[in-house]
Amino acid sequence: MITCYVTYKLDPYKLKEFELYAKKWIPLVAKFGGTHHGYFLPHEGPNNMAVTLFSFDSLSVYEDYRIASMKDPACIAAYDYAEKTRCIISYKRSFMRPIFS
């Protein structure tokens, strides 16, 4: 299993737009065989950072998801929404291997 850990730098005046963007992606990850662990939005501390985590069975399954998502109308609409609203300033993607027991 591989978990994708994404940190976002956000426009703090567009948190509602980012929240809508995040809600679009949770079911899309599941649609392509992943498990979404949620988005974590600012509460205390920096007001312009968010985090999300989602897992796939392997890096190759994740790569298949990335390729398929570039052709999927719902995924394209989610990307377009973020671009149109400019709620995301930048992001960093890392991959981790979870340990459960």
PDB file of N, CA and C in Angstrom:
ATOM      1  N   MET A   1       0.846  -1.178   0.000  1.00  0.00           N
ATOM      2  CA  MET A   1       0.000   0.000   0.000  1.00  0.00           C
ATOM      3  C   MET A   1       0.889   1.238   0.000  1.00  0.00           C
ATOM      4  N   ILE A   2       0.413   2.270  -0.706  1.00  0.00           N
ATOM      5  CA  ILE A   2       1.119   3.544  -0.760  1.00  0.00           C
ATOM      6  C   ILE A   2       0.119   4.655  -0.425  1.00  0.00           C
ATOM      7  N   THR A   3       0.542   5.602   0.394  1.00  0.00           N
ATOM      8  CA  THR A   3      -0.321   6.730   0.747  1.00  0.00           C
ATOM      9  C   THR A   3       0.275   8.003   0.184  1.00  0.00           C
ATOM     10  N   CYS A   4      -0.566   8.725  -0.539  1.00  0.00           N
ATOM     11  CA  CYS A   4      -0.172  10.015  -1.080  1.00  0.00           C
ATOM     12  C   CYS A   4      -0.521  11.073  -0.041  1.00  0.00           C
ATOM     13  N   TYR A   5       0.452  11.875   0.296  1.00  0.00           N
ATOM     14  CA  TYR A   5       0.324  12.935   1.296  1.00  0.00           C
ATOM     15  C   TYR A   5       0.545  14.249   0.555  1.00  0.00           C
ATOM     16  N   VAL A   6      -0.489  15.081   0.499  1.00  0.00           N
ATOM     17  CA  VAL A   6      -0.399  16.334  -0.244  1.00  0.00           C
ATOM     18  C   VAL A   6      -0.579  17.497   0.723  1.00  0.00           C
ATOM     19  N   THR A   7       0.355  18.439   0.679  1.00  0.00           N
ATOM     20  CA  THR A   7       0.211  19.674   1.445  1.00  0.00           C
ATOM     21  C   THR A   7      -0.071  20.799   0.455  1.00  0.00           C
ATOM     22  N   TYR A   8      -1.034  21.628   0.815  1.00  0.00           N
ATOM     23  CA  TYR A   8      -1.459  22.735  -0.039  1.00  0.00           C
ATOM     24  C   TYR A   8      -1.155  24.064   0.628  1.00  0.00           C
ATOM     25  N   LYS A   9      -0.706  24.997  -0.171  1.00  0.00           N
ATOM     26  CA  LYS A   9      -0.666  26.404   0.240  1.00  0.00           C
ATOM     27  C   LYS A   9      -1.866  27.039  -0.446  1.00  0.00           C
ATOM     28  N   LEU A  10      -2.759  27.630   0.353  1.00  0.00           N
ATOM     29  CA  LEU A  10      -4.036  28.131  -0.143  1.00  0.00           C
ATOM     30  C   LEU A  10      -4.107  29.647  -0.096  1.00  0.00           C
ATOM     31  N   ASP A  11      -5.031  30.181  -0.870  1.00  0.00           N
ATOM     32  CA  ASP A  11      -5.406  31.578  -0.708  1.00  0.00           C
ATOM     33  C   ASP A  11      -6.339  31.604   0.501  1.00  0.00           C
ATOM     34  N   PRO A  12      -5.960  32.240   1.605  1.00  0.00           N
ATOM     35  CA  PRO A  12      -6.787  32.185   2.817  1.00  0.00           C
ATOM     36  C   PRO A  12      -8.157  32.840   2.646  1.00  0.00           C
ATOM     37  N   TYR A  13      -8.344  33.612   1.591  1.00  0.00           N
ATOM     38  CA  TYR A  13      -9.641  34.230   1.334  1.00  0.00           C
ATOM     39  C   TYR A  13     -10.527  33.353   0.457  1.00  0.00           C
ATOM     40  N   LYS A  14     -10.018  32.170   0.108  1.00  0.00           N
ATOM     41  CA  LYS A  14     -10.779  31.264  -0.752  1.00  0.00           C
ATOM     42  C   LYS A  14     -10.884  29.864  -0.147  1.00  0.00           C
ATOM     43  N   LEU A  15     -10.986  29.793   1.173  1.00  0.00           N
ATOM     44  CA  LEU A  15     -11.095  28.489   1.838  1.00  0.00           C
ATOM     45  C   LEU A  15     -12.392  27.785   1.485  1.00  0.00           C
ATOM     46  N   LYS A  16     -13.485  28.533   1.310  1.00  0.00           N
ATOM     47  CA  LYS A  16     -14.761  27.900   0.924  1.00  0.00           C
ATOM     48  C   LYS A  16     -14.639  27.267  -0.458  1.00  0.00           C
ATOM     49  N   GLU A  17     -13.944  27.936  -1.361  1.00  0.00           N
ATOM     50  CA  GLU A  17     -13.736  27.371  -2.693  1.00  0.00           C
ATOM     51  C   GLU A  17     -12.881  26.111  -2.617  1.00  0.00           C
ATOM     52  N   PHE A  18     -11.841  26.140  -1.784  1.00  0.00           N
ATOM     53  CA  PHE A  18     -11.013  24.946  -1.644  1.00  0.00           C
ATOM     54  C   PHE A  18     -11.813  23.800  -1.027  1.00  0.00           C
ATOM     55  N   GLU A  19     -12.656  24.096  -0.059  1.00  0.00           N
ATOM     56  CA  GLU A  19     -13.464  23.042   0.564  1.00  0.00           C
ATOM     57  C   GLU A  19     -14.370  22.383  -0.475  1.00  0.00           C
ATOM     58  N   LEU A  20     -14.945  23.150  -1.364  1.00  0.00           N
ATOM     59  CA  LEU A  20     -15.774  22.581  -2.424  1.00  0.00           C
ATOM     60  C   LEU A  20     -14.919  21.714  -3.358  1.00  0.00           C
ATOM     61  N   TYR A  21     -13.735  22.187  -3.700  1.00  0.00           N
ATOM     62  CA  TYR A  21     -12.800  21.410  -4.508  1.00  0.00           C
ATOM     63  C   TYR A  21     -12.485  20.068  -3.814  1.00  0.00           C
ATOM     64  N   ALA A  22     -12.180  20.124  -2.536  1.00  0.00           N
ATOM     65  CA  ALA A  22     -11.841  18.915  -1.780  1.00  0.00           C
ATOM     66  C   ALA A  22     -12.998  17.922  -1.794  1.00  0.00           C
ATOM     67  N   LYS A  23     -14.204  18.403  -1.598  1.00  0.00           N
ATOM     68  CA  LYS A  23     -15.374  17.517  -1.582  1.00  0.00           C
ATOM     69  C   LYS A  23     -15.600  16.862  -2.934  1.00  0.00           C
ATOM     70  N   LYS A  24     -15.165  17.491  -4.004  1.00  0.00           N
ATOM     71  CA  LYS A  24     -15.265  16.885  -5.336  1.00  0.00           C
ATOM     72  C   LYS A  24     -14.328  15.683  -5.465  1.00  0.00           C
ATOM     73  N   TRP A  25     -13.134  15.775  -4.843  1.00  0.00           N
ATOM     74  CA  TRP A  25     -12.119  14.745  -5.048  1.00  0.00           C
ATOM     75  C   TRP A  25     -12.313  13.497  -4.205  1.00  0.00           C
ATOM     76  N   ILE A  26     -12.914  13.608  -3.049  1.00  0.00           N
ATOM     77  CA  ILE A  26     -13.032  12.430  -2.173  1.00  0.00           C
ATOM     78  C   ILE A  26     -13.700  11.255  -2.893  1.00  0.00           C
ATOM     79  N   PRO A  27     -14.869  11.436  -3.520  1.00  0.00           N
ATOM     80  CA  PRO A  27     -15.466  10.288  -4.224  1.00  0.00           C
ATOM     81  C   PRO A  27     -14.711   9.896  -5.500  1.00  0.00           C
ATOM     82  N   LEU A  28     -13.978  10.838  -6.087  1.00  0.00           N
ATOM     83  CA  LEU A  28     -13.243  10.508  -7.309  1.00  0.00           C
ATOM     84  C   LEU A  28     -12.088   9.561  -7.033  1.00  0.00           C
ATOM     85  N   VAL A  29     -11.420   9.734  -5.921  1.00  0.00           N
ATOM     86  CA  VAL A  29     -10.345   8.801  -5.554  1.00  0.00           C
ATOM     87  C   VAL A  29     -10.920   7.399  -5.375  1.00  0.00           C
ATOM     88  N   ALA A  30     -12.068   7.302  -4.705  1.00  0.00           N
ATOM     89  CA  ALA A  30     -12.716   5.996  -4.511  1.00  0.00           C
ATOM     90  C   ALA A  30     -13.146   5.392  -5.850  1.00  0.00           C
ATOM     91  N   LYS A  31     -13.611   6.228  -6.755  1.00  0.00           N
ATOM     92  CA  LYS A  31     -14.043   5.776  -8.083  1.00  0.00           C
ATOM     93  C   LYS A  31     -12.929   5.021  -8.797  1.00  0.00           C
ATOM     94  N   PHE A  32     -11.689   5.415  -8.550  1.00  0.00           N
ATOM     95  CA  PHE A  32     -10.544   4.794  -9.212  1.00  0.00           C
ATOM     96  C   PHE A  32      -9.818   3.791  -8.323  1.00  0.00           C
ATOM     97  N   GLY A  33     -10.470   3.330  -7.257  1.00  0.00           N
ATOM     98  CA  GLY A  33      -9.920   2.251  -6.442  1.00  0.00           C
ATOM     99  C   GLY A  33      -9.100   2.662  -5.243  1.00  0.00           C
ATOM    100  N   GLY A  34      -9.065   3.944  -4.934  1.00  0.00           N
ATOM    101  CA  GLY A  34      -8.303   4.405  -3.780  1.00  0.00           C
ATOM    102  C   GLY A  34      -9.165   4.538  -2.544  1.00  0.00           C
ATOM    103  N   THR A  35      -8.510   4.761  -1.432  1.00  0.00           N
ATOM    104  CA  THR A  35      -9.181   5.041  -0.164  1.00  0.00           C
ATOM    105  C   THR A  35      -8.790   6.441   0.256  1.00  0.00           C
ATOM    106  N   HIS A  36      -9.772   7.311   0.357  1.00  0.00           N
ATOM    107  CA  HIS A  36      -9.489   8.693   0.748  1.00  0.00           C
ATOM    108  C   HIS A  36      -9.587   8.801   2.266  1.00  0.00           C
ATOM    109  N   HIS A  37      -8.614   9.463   2.876  1.00  0.00           N
ATOM    110  CA  HIS A  37      -8.582   9.623   4.326  1.00  0.00           C
ATOM    111  C   HIS A  37      -9.010  11.021   4.750  1.00  0.00           C
ATOM    112  N   GLY A  38      -9.456  11.827   3.795  1.00  0.00           N
ATOM    113  CA  GLY A  38      -9.991  13.146   4.098  1.00  0.00           C
ATOM    114  C   GLY A  38      -9.023  14.277   3.822  1.00  0.00           C
ATOM    115  N   TYR A  39      -9.601  15.458   3.850  1.00  0.00           N
ATOM    116  CA  TYR A  39      -8.843  16.709   3.764  1.00  0.00           C
ATOM    117  C   TYR A  39      -8.846  17.332   5.147  1.00  0.00           C
ATOM    118  N   PHE A  40      -7.794  18.024   5.483  1.00  0.00           N
ATOM    119  CA  PHE A  40      -7.662  18.674   6.776  1.00  0.00           C
ATOM    120  C   PHE A  40      -7.390  20.150   6.517  1.00  0.00           C
ATOM    121  N   LEU A  41      -8.372  20.978   6.883  1.00  0.00           N
ATOM    122  CA  LEU A  41      -8.339  22.405   6.581  1.00  0.00           C
ATOM    123  C   LEU A  41      -7.867  23.204   7.783  1.00  0.00           C
ATOM    124  N   PRO A  42      -7.440  24.442   7.566  1.00  0.00           N
ATOM    125  CA  PRO A  42      -6.952  25.270   8.670  1.00  0.00           C
ATOM    126  C   PRO A  42      -7.984  25.452   9.774  1.00  0.00           C
ATOM    127  N   HIS A  43      -7.500  25.398  10.996  1.00  0.00           N
ATOM    128  CA  HIS A  43      -8.351  25.674  12.154  1.00  0.00           C
ATOM    129  C   HIS A  43      -7.601  26.605  13.108  1.00  0.00           C
ATOM    130  N   GLU A  44      -6.529  26.115  13.675  1.00  0.00           N
ATOM    131  CA  GLU A  44      -5.615  26.921  14.496  1.00  0.00           C
ATOM    132  C   GLU A  44      -4.272  26.920  13.789  1.00  0.00           C
ATOM    133  N   GLY A  45      -3.533  27.954  13.948  1.00  0.00           N
ATOM    134  CA  GLY A  45      -2.228  28.033  13.288  1.00  0.00           C
ATOM    135  C   GLY A  45      -2.363  28.707  11.932  1.00  0.00           C
ATOM    136  N   PRO A  46      -1.502  28.331  10.980  1.00  0.00           N
ATOM    137  CA  PRO A  46      -1.530  28.985   9.666  1.00  0.00           C
ATOM    138  C   PRO A  46      -2.909  28.868   9.016  1.00  0.00           C
ATOM    139  N   ASN A  47      -3.352  29.961   8.402  1.00  0.00           N
ATOM    140  CA  ASN A  47      -4.682  29.969   7.797  1.00  0.00           C
ATOM    141  C   ASN A  47      -4.641  29.696   6.295  1.00  0.00           C
ATOM    142  N   ASN A  48      -3.485  29.290   5.792  1.00  0.00           N
ATOM    143  CA  ASN A  48      -3.357  29.088   4.353  1.00  0.00           C
ATOM    144  C   ASN A  48      -2.782  27.719   3.989  1.00  0.00           C
ATOM    145  N   MET A  49      -2.926  26.749   4.885  1.00  0.00           N
ATOM    146  CA  MET A  49      -2.394  25.411   4.633  1.00  0.00           C
ATOM    147  C   MET A  49      -3.477  24.365   4.822  1.00  0.00           C
ATOM    148  N   ALA A  50      -3.427  23.337   3.985  1.00  0.00           N
ATOM    149  CA  ALA A  50      -4.323  22.189   4.114  1.00  0.00           C
ATOM    150  C   ALA A  50      -3.524  20.942   3.762  1.00  0.00           C
ATOM    151  N   VAL A  51      -4.065  19.796   4.170  1.00  0.00           N
ATOM    152  CA  VAL A  51      -3.416  18.505   3.938  1.00  0.00           C
ATOM    153  C   VAL A  51      -4.473  17.509   3.511  1.00  0.00           C
ATOM    154  N   THR A  52      -4.092  16.579   2.657  1.00  0.00           N
ATOM    155  CA  THR A  52      -4.951  15.437   2.355  1.00  0.00           C
ATOM    156  C   THR A  52      -4.103  14.186   2.279  1.00  0.00           C
ATOM    157  N   LEU A  53      -4.727  13.060   2.572  1.00  0.00           N
ATOM    158  CA  LEU A  53      -4.084  11.760   2.451  1.00  0.00           C
ATOM    159  C   LEU A  53      -5.054  10.804   1.775  1.00  0.00           C
ATOM    160  N   PHE A  54      -4.523  10.014   0.832  1.00  0.00           N
ATOM    161  CA  PHE A  54      -5.312   8.955   0.220  1.00  0.00           C
ATOM    162  C   PHE A  54      -4.376   7.826  -0.173  1.00  0.00           C
ATOM    163  N   SER A  55      -4.904   6.614  -0.174  1.00  0.00           N
ATOM    164  CA  SER A  55      -4.067   5.428  -0.382  1.00  0.00           C
ATOM    165  C   SER A  55      -4.539   4.610  -1.573  1.00  0.00           C
ATOM    166  N   PHE A  56      -3.578   3.940  -2.189  1.00  0.00           N
ATOM    167  CA  PHE A  56      -3.825   2.965  -3.248  1.00  0.00           C
ATOM    168  C   PHE A  56      -3.024   1.717  -2.909  1.00  0.00           C
ATOM    169  N   ASP A  57      -3.405   0.602  -3.520  1.00  0.00           N
ATOM    170  CA  ASP A  57      -2.734  -0.662  -3.220  1.00  0.00           C
ATOM    171  C   ASP A  57      -1.243  -0.639  -3.550  1.00  0.00           C
ATOM    172  N   SER A  58      -0.865   0.141  -4.549  1.00  0.00           N
ATOM    173  CA  SER A  58       0.545   0.208  -4.940  1.00  0.00           C
ATOM    174  C   SER A  58       0.781   1.507  -5.706  1.00  0.00           C
ATOM    175  N   LEU A  59       2.040   1.830  -5.921  1.00  0.00           N
ATOM    176  CA  LEU A  59       2.378   3.017  -6.695  1.00  0.00           C
ATOM    177  C   LEU A  59       1.896   2.874  -8.136  1.00  0.00           C
ATOM    178  N   SER A  60       1.951   1.663  -8.679  1.00  0.00           N
ATOM    179  CA  SER A  60       1.494   1.471 -10.054  1.00  0.00           C
ATOM    180  C   SER A  60      -0.017   1.673 -10.173  1.00  0.00           C
ATOM    181  N   VAL A  61      -0.783   1.283  -9.163  1.00  0.00           N
ATOM    182  CA  VAL A  61      -2.232   1.529  -9.170  1.00  0.00           C
ATOM    183  C   VAL A  61      -2.487   3.033  -9.073  1.00  0.00           C
ATOM    184  N   TYR A  62      -1.704   3.722  -8.265  1.00  0.00           N
ATOM    185  CA  TYR A  62      -1.820   5.175  -8.173  1.00  0.00           C
ATOM    186  C   TYR A  62      -1.517   5.809  -9.538  1.00  0.00           C
ATOM    187  N   GLU A  63      -0.486   5.344 -10.199  1.00  0.00           N
ATOM    188  CA  GLU A  63      -0.132   5.894 -11.512  1.00  0.00           C
ATOM    189  C   GLU A  63      -1.240   5.652 -12.531  1.00  0.00           C
ATOM    190  N   ASP A  64      -1.899   4.492 -12.458  1.00  0.00           N
ATOM    191  CA  ASP A  64      -3.055   4.228 -13.329  1.00  0.00           C
ATOM    192  C   ASP A  64      -4.177   5.227 -13.048  1.00  0.00           C
ATOM    193  N   TYR A  65      -4.411   5.510 -11.771  1.00  0.00           N
ATOM    194  CA  TYR A  65      -5.408   6.513 -11.376  1.00  0.00           C
ATOM    195  C   TYR A  65      -5.060   7.873 -11.964  1.00  0.00           C
ATOM    196  N   ARG A  66      -3.799   8.275 -11.875  1.00  0.00           N
ATOM    197  CA  ARG A  66      -3.388   9.582 -12.399  1.00  0.00           C
ATOM    198  C   ARG A  66      -3.653   9.671 -13.904  1.00  0.00           C
ATOM    199  N   ILE A  67      -3.333   8.635 -14.638  1.00  0.00           N
ATOM    200  CA  ILE A  67      -3.559   8.625 -16.087  1.00  0.00           C
ATOM    201  C   ILE A  67      -5.051   8.675 -16.394  1.00  0.00           C
ATOM    202  N   ALA A  68      -5.833   7.842 -15.710  1.00  0.00           N
ATOM    203  CA  ALA A  68      -7.276   7.797 -15.944  1.00  0.00           C
ATOM    204  C   ALA A  68      -7.951   9.110 -15.548  1.00  0.00           C
ATOM    205  N   SER A  69      -7.466   9.738 -14.475  1.00  0.00           N
ATOM    206  CA  SER A  69      -8.097  10.972 -14.002  1.00  0.00           C
ATOM    207  C   SER A  69      -7.938  12.112 -15.005  1.00  0.00           C
ATOM    208  N   MET A  70      -6.912  12.055 -15.824  1.00  0.00           N
ATOM    209  CA  MET A  70      -6.689  13.105 -16.811  1.00  0.00           C
ATOM    210  C   MET A  70      -7.671  13.035 -17.980  1.00  0.00           C
ATOM    211  N   LYS A  71      -8.407  11.920 -18.057  1.00  0.00           N
ATOM    212  CA  LYS A  71      -9.386  11.734 -19.133  1.00  0.00           C
ATOM    213  C   LYS A  71     -10.822  11.729 -18.610  1.00  0.00           C
ATOM    214  N   ASP A  72     -10.980  11.684 -17.294  1.00  0.00           N
ATOM    215  CA  ASP A  72     -12.303  11.572 -16.682  1.00  0.00           C
ATOM    216  C   ASP A  72     -12.980  12.945 -16.600  1.00  0.00           C
ATOM    217  N   PRO A  73     -14.208  13.086 -17.111  1.00  0.00           N
ATOM    218  CA  PRO A  73     -14.880  14.390 -17.099  1.00  0.00           C
ATOM    219  C   PRO A  73     -15.043  15.002 -15.704  1.00  0.00           C
ATOM    220  N   ALA A  74     -15.359  14.204 -14.697  1.00  0.00           N
ATOM    221  CA  ALA A  74     -15.529  14.744 -13.340  1.00  0.00           C
ATOM    222  C   ALA A  74     -14.199  15.226 -12.762  1.00  0.00           C
ATOM    223  N   CYS A  75     -13.130  14.507 -13.043  1.00  0.00           N
ATOM    224  CA  CYS A  75     -11.803  14.925 -12.579  1.00  0.00           C
ATOM    225  C   CYS A  75     -11.365  16.198 -13.295  1.00  0.00           C
ATOM    226  N   ILE A  76     -11.601  16.250 -14.582  1.00  0.00           N
ATOM    227  CA  ILE A  76     -11.243  17.446 -15.354  1.00  0.00           C
ATOM    228  C   ILE A  76     -12.013  18.649 -14.824  1.00  0.00           C
ATOM    229  N   ALA A  77     -13.289  18.456 -14.500  1.00  0.00           N
ATOM    230  CA  ALA A  77     -14.095  19.553 -13.951  1.00  0.00           C
ATOM    231  C   ALA A  77     -13.543  20.022 -12.605  1.00  0.00           C
ATOM    232  N   ALA A  78     -13.080  19.098 -11.780  1.00  0.00           N
ATOM    233  CA  ALA A  78     -12.508  19.468 -10.479  1.00  0.00           C
ATOM    234  C   ALA A  78     -11.215  20.261 -10.675  1.00  0.00           C
ATOM    235  N   TYR A  79     -10.345  19.795 -11.573  1.00  0.00           N
ATOM    236  CA  TYR A  79      -9.119  20.538 -11.878  1.00  0.00           C
ATOM    237  C   TYR A  79      -9.448  21.945 -12.380  1.00  0.00           C
ATOM    238  N   ASP A  80     -10.412  22.008 -13.303  1.00  0.00           N
ATOM    239  CA  ASP A  80     -10.801  23.300 -13.876  1.00  0.00           C
ATOM    240  C   ASP A  80     -11.347  24.248 -12.814  1.00  0.00           C
ATOM    241  N   TYR A  81     -12.123  23.702 -11.868  1.00  0.00           N
ATOM    242  CA  TYR A  81     -12.683  24.531 -10.794  1.00  0.00           C
ATOM    243  C   TYR A  81     -11.550  25.163  -9.969  1.00  0.00           C
ATOM    244  N   ALA A  82     -10.558  24.369  -9.600  1.00  0.00           N
ATOM    245  CA  ALA A  82      -9.436  24.901  -8.808  1.00  0.00           C
ATOM    246  C   ALA A  82      -8.677  25.964  -9.599  1.00  0.00           C
ATOM    247  N   GLU A  83      -8.505  25.721 -10.871  1.00  0.00           N
ATOM    248  CA  GLU A  83      -7.797  26.694 -11.701  1.00  0.00           C
ATOM    249  C   GLU A  83      -8.611  27.990 -11.834  1.00  0.00           C
ATOM    250  N   LYS A  84      -9.903  27.853 -12.053  1.00  0.00           N
ATOM    251  CA  LYS A  84     -10.771  29.018 -12.218  1.00  0.00           C
ATOM    252  C   LYS A  84     -10.846  29.858 -10.946  1.00  0.00           C
ATOM    253  N   THR A  85     -10.965  29.197  -9.795  1.00  0.00           N
ATOM    254  CA  THR A  85     -11.101  29.931  -8.529  1.00  0.00           C
ATOM    255  C   THR A  85      -9.757  30.361  -7.954  1.00  0.00           C
ATOM    256  N   ARG A  86      -8.679  29.746  -8.400  1.00  0.00           N
ATOM    257  CA  ARG A  86      -7.337  30.042  -7.903  1.00  0.00           C
ATOM    258  C   ARG A  86      -7.247  29.911  -6.376  1.00  0.00           C
ATOM    259  N   CYS A  87      -7.944  28.909  -5.845  1.00  0.00           N
ATOM    260  CA  CYS A  87      -7.921  28.684  -4.395  1.00  0.00           C
ATOM    261  C   CYS A  87      -6.616  28.030  -3.940  1.00  0.00           C
ATOM    262  N   ILE A  88      -5.939  27.332  -4.851  1.00  0.00           N
ATOM    263  CA  ILE A  88      -4.671  26.666  -4.534  1.00  0.00           C
ATOM    264  C   ILE A  88      -3.529  27.501  -5.090  1.00  0.00           C
ATOM    265  N   ILE A  89      -2.612  27.893  -4.223  1.00  0.00           N
ATOM    266  CA  ILE A  89      -1.434  28.642  -4.661  1.00  0.00           C
ATOM    267  C   ILE A  89      -0.344  27.669  -5.112  1.00  0.00           C
ATOM    268  N   SER A  90      -0.131  26.628  -4.312  1.00  0.00           N
ATOM    269  CA  SER A  90       0.852  25.607  -4.666  1.00  0.00           C
ATOM    270  C   SER A  90       0.575  24.357  -3.841  1.00  0.00           C
ATOM    271  N   TYR A  91       1.206  23.260  -4.226  1.00  0.00           N
ATOM    272  CA  TYR A  91       1.070  22.020  -3.460  1.00  0.00           C
ATOM    273  C   TYR A  91       2.327  21.179  -3.605  1.00  0.00           C
ATOM    274  N   LYS A  92       2.525  20.282  -2.636  1.00  0.00           N
ATOM    275  CA  LYS A  92       3.628  19.326  -2.651  1.00  0.00           C
ATOM    276  C   LYS A  92       3.040  17.945  -2.421  1.00  0.00           C
ATOM    277  N   ARG A  93       3.475  16.998  -3.210  1.00  0.00           N
ATOM    278  CA  ARG A  93       2.974  15.623  -3.116  1.00  0.00           C
ATOM    279  C   ARG A  93       4.113  14.715  -2.679  1.00  0.00           C
ATOM    280  N   SER A  94       3.848  13.902  -1.653  1.00  0.00           N
ATOM    281  CA  SER A  94       4.824  12.921  -1.177  1.00  0.00           C
ATOM    282  C   SER A  94       4.136  11.571  -1.074  1.00  0.00           C
ATOM    283  N   PHE A  95       4.916  10.512  -1.095  1.00  0.00           N
ATOM    284  CA  PHE A  95       4.365   9.167  -0.969  1.00  0.00           C
ATOM    285  C   PHE A  95       4.974   8.492   0.239  1.00  0.00           C
ATOM    286  N   MET A  96       4.101   7.853   0.993  1.00  0.00           N
ATOM    287  CA  MET A  96       4.526   7.193   2.233  1.00  0.00           C
ATOM    288  C   MET A  96       3.977   5.785   2.272  1.00  0.00           C
ATOM    289  N   ARG A  97       4.622   4.965   3.055  1.00  0.00           N
ATOM    290  CA  ARG A  97       4.205   3.586   3.248  1.00  0.00           C
ATOM    291  C   ARG A  97       3.655   3.459   4.666  1.00  0.00           C
ATOM    292  N   PRO A  98       2.343   3.238   4.800  1.00  0.00           N
ATOM    293  CA  PRO A  98       1.774   3.178   6.152  1.00  0.00           C
ATOM    294  C   PRO A  98       2.107   1.877   6.873  1.00  0.00           C
ATOM    295  N   ILE A  99       2.160   1.959   8.179  1.00  0.00           N
ATOM    296  CA  ILE A  99       2.308   0.798   9.059  1.00  0.00           C
ATOM    297  C   ILE A  99       1.125   0.811  10.013  1.00  0.00           C
ATOM    298  N   PHE A 100       0.360  -0.274  10.032  1.00  0.00           N
ATOM    299  CA  PHE A 100      -0.838  -0.325  10.860  1.00  0.00           C
ATOM    300  C   PHE A 100      -0.679  -1.181  12.107  1.00  0.00           C
ATOM    301  N   SER A 101       0.239  -2.116  12.102  1.00  0.00           N
ATOM    302  CA  SER A 101       0.438  -2.939  13.298  1.00  0.00           C
ATOM    303  C   SER A 101       1.843  -3.511  13.331  1.00  0.00           C
TER     304      SER A 101
END
